[in-house]
Amino acid sequence: MNKFKPKSFHLQWHMTERCNLRCKHCYQDPAFLKEEVTFQALVDILEDFISQIKKWKLPKEVVRISLTGGEPLIRKDFFDFLEKCYQNRSFFQYGILTNGTFLDEKNIKKLKDLEVDYVQISLEGMEEINDYIRGKGVFKKAIKAVKLLKNAGINTNFSITVSKVNLKEVPEVINLSRELEVGLGIRRCIPLGSGKKMKKFLLEPKEVRALWHYILKAKQNFWRPIGLGCEDGMLLQDFPQYQAGSCSAGYMSFSVLPNGDVYPCRRLPLFSGNLLKQSFEDIYYNSKALQKIRNQNNINNICFSCSYYEKCRGGAKCMSFSYFKDASAPDPQCWRLFEILSEPGIRWKKSFQKRKEKLDFRWIKN
């Protein structure tokens, strides 16, 4: 048995798929809307996770649980479960990923009393664009929630999912984050779930490149790091000294769905097991899907031969899977390989037009 031991771990826990919003880019899966484990099952899964953390001997500082949804605060037993996290806070850090619409003074006091380490609120731009994507009135509710969280002394972050719809909003969101003194994470739109309808609004490779160049410059004057996600290794093409992350799905992170199913990542829907039927350890070491994801030989040969592969790992596996239906494919927004994503199909850079016929890219249609 492969006893690979992760050096850190992040458990993103989707407690419910129910939500009071209908965001245009959402990767919600209707299959999980009615399938929620009981409160006791939540506790059992938590205890199993803690048992594994103890086996790995990971300190609290490198272990996180992010409670999310859907909208996690919709569950009536949400704060009861948060109490369980509080009772076990010596083993992990824990926080909430939310749309912020339920965060009034009463609920924020509960979060403070239960010592949550962070709260992330989604924001897709300034008021007009944000409310176009997330719903009327949501911007004002999100800003009010952020101010209340800040007043309570709770570590707070914005998260923006970027597509052509809100690309031009990024500078203003950065400025707003700086003004409110909250952190910021920037992610690309993944055409998954309801977000499949957003495929035509994906950024072109050159737009991703320009966006990340802009963010790197903005980071120099930002009050804290701006998160770019696990796929920023593509920046090594332009900045070889850049300290890039790489996709940790299946290595140092899991997503648990409302029915106990495990995915390597919520945006990478490869069924890996179910925590009502299997232990955390069994899934981590024996899941065929996870073994395949962790196999470094299971990658397309053009990425594998790239001088930046060791750190880039082919970009974001979730983007490759959602676009090509193959997690081992290259990231379709890699500007080294691709010119455009627009219809009728993805177009290669001229420098790769002749080479691609000799490579194993049967899943890419021109």
mmCIF file of N, CA and C in Angstrom, residues 296 299-310 314 336-337 352 355 359 361:
data_model
loop_
_atom_site.group_PDB
_atom_site.id
_atom_site.type_symbol
_atom_site.label_atom_id
_atom_site.label_comp_id
_atom_site.label_asym_id
_atom_site.label_seq_id
_atom_site.Cartn_x
_atom_site.Cartn_y
_atom_site.Cartn_z
ATOM 1 N N GLN A 296 2.012 10.581 -11.656
ATOM 2 C CA GLN A 296 2.624 11.632 -12.477
ATOM 3 C C GLN A 296 2.879 11.192 -13.920
ATOM 4 N N ILE A 299 -0.240 11.825 -17.623
ATOM 5 C CA ILE A 299 -0.340 13.204 -18.094
ATOM 6 C C ILE A 299 -0.030 13.204 -19.581
ATOM 7 N N ASN A 300 -0.561 14.149 -20.309
ATOM 8 C CA ASN A 300 -0.266 14.241 -21.742
ATOM 9 C C ASN A 300 1.222 14.528 -21.932
ATOM 10 N N ASN A 301 1.767 14.037 -23.034
ATOM 11 C CA ASN A 301 3.223 14.095 -23.196
ATOM 12 C C ASN A 301 3.765 15.483 -23.491
ATOM 13 N N ILE A 302 2.937 16.388 -23.953
ATOM 14 C CA ILE A 302 3.457 17.728 -24.218
ATOM 15 C C ILE A 302 3.666 18.497 -22.911
ATOM 16 N N CYS A 303 2.765 18.311 -21.938
ATOM 17 C CA CYS A 303 2.977 18.935 -20.628
ATOM 18 C C CYS A 303 4.131 18.249 -19.899
ATOM 19 N N PHE A 304 4.183 16.915 -19.993
ATOM 20 C CA PHE A 304 5.212 16.159 -19.289
ATOM 21 C C PHE A 304 6.611 16.556 -19.750
ATOM 22 N N SER A 305 6.731 16.932 -21.028
ATOM 23 C CA SER A 305 8.042 17.304 -21.570
ATOM 24 C C SER A 305 8.366 18.783 -21.371
ATOM 25 N N CYS A 306 7.418 19.548 -20.841
ATOM 26 C CA CYS A 306 7.627 20.979 -20.634
ATOM 27 C C CYS A 306 8.605 21.187 -19.470
ATOM 28 N N SER A 307 9.486 22.162 -19.604
ATOM 29 C CA SER A 307 10.492 22.415 -18.569
ATOM 30 C C SER A 307 9.871 22.929 -17.276
ATOM 31 N N TYR A 308 8.600 23.362 -17.324
ATOM 32 C CA TYR A 308 7.939 23.897 -16.129
ATOM 33 C C TYR A 308 6.984 22.896 -15.483
ATOM 34 N N TYR A 309 6.947 21.683 -16.018
ATOM 35 C CA TYR A 309 5.946 20.721 -15.556
ATOM 36 C C TYR A 309 6.078 20.376 -14.076
ATOM 37 N N GLU A 310 7.290 20.274 -13.576
ATOM 38 C CA GLU A 310 7.497 19.841 -12.191
ATOM 39 C C GLU A 310 6.720 20.710 -11.198
ATOM 40 N N GLY A 314 0.729 20.836 -15.313
ATOM 41 C CA GLY A 314 -0.273 20.858 -16.375
ATOM 42 C C GLY A 314 -1.424 21.800 -16.130
ATOM 43 N N ARG A 336 0.863 29.125 -23.749
ATOM 44 C CA ARG A 336 1.981 28.534 -24.484
ATOM 45 C C ARG A 336 1.478 27.614 -25.588
ATOM 46 N N LEU A 337 0.336 26.965 -25.353
ATOM 47 C CA LEU A 337 -0.177 25.971 -26.285
ATOM 48 C C LEU A 337 -1.306 26.474 -27.166
ATOM 49 N N PHE A 352 2.611 24.984 -32.480
ATOM 50 C CA PHE A 352 2.259 23.609 -32.140
ATOM 51 C C PHE A 352 1.359 22.956 -33.194
ATOM 52 N N ARG A 355 3.303 19.950 -34.645
ATOM 53 C CA ARG A 355 3.720 18.978 -33.636
ATOM 54 C C ARG A 355 2.557 18.175 -33.077
ATOM 55 N N LEU A 359 1.518 13.933 -31.417
ATOM 56 C CA LEU A 359 1.309 13.778 -29.987
ATOM 57 C C LEU A 359 -0.044 13.135 -29.701
ATOM 58 N N PHE A 361 -3.096 13.638 -28.654
ATOM 59 C CA PHE A 361 -4.129 14.612 -28.359
ATOM 60 C C PHE A 361 -5.413 14.269 -29.113
#
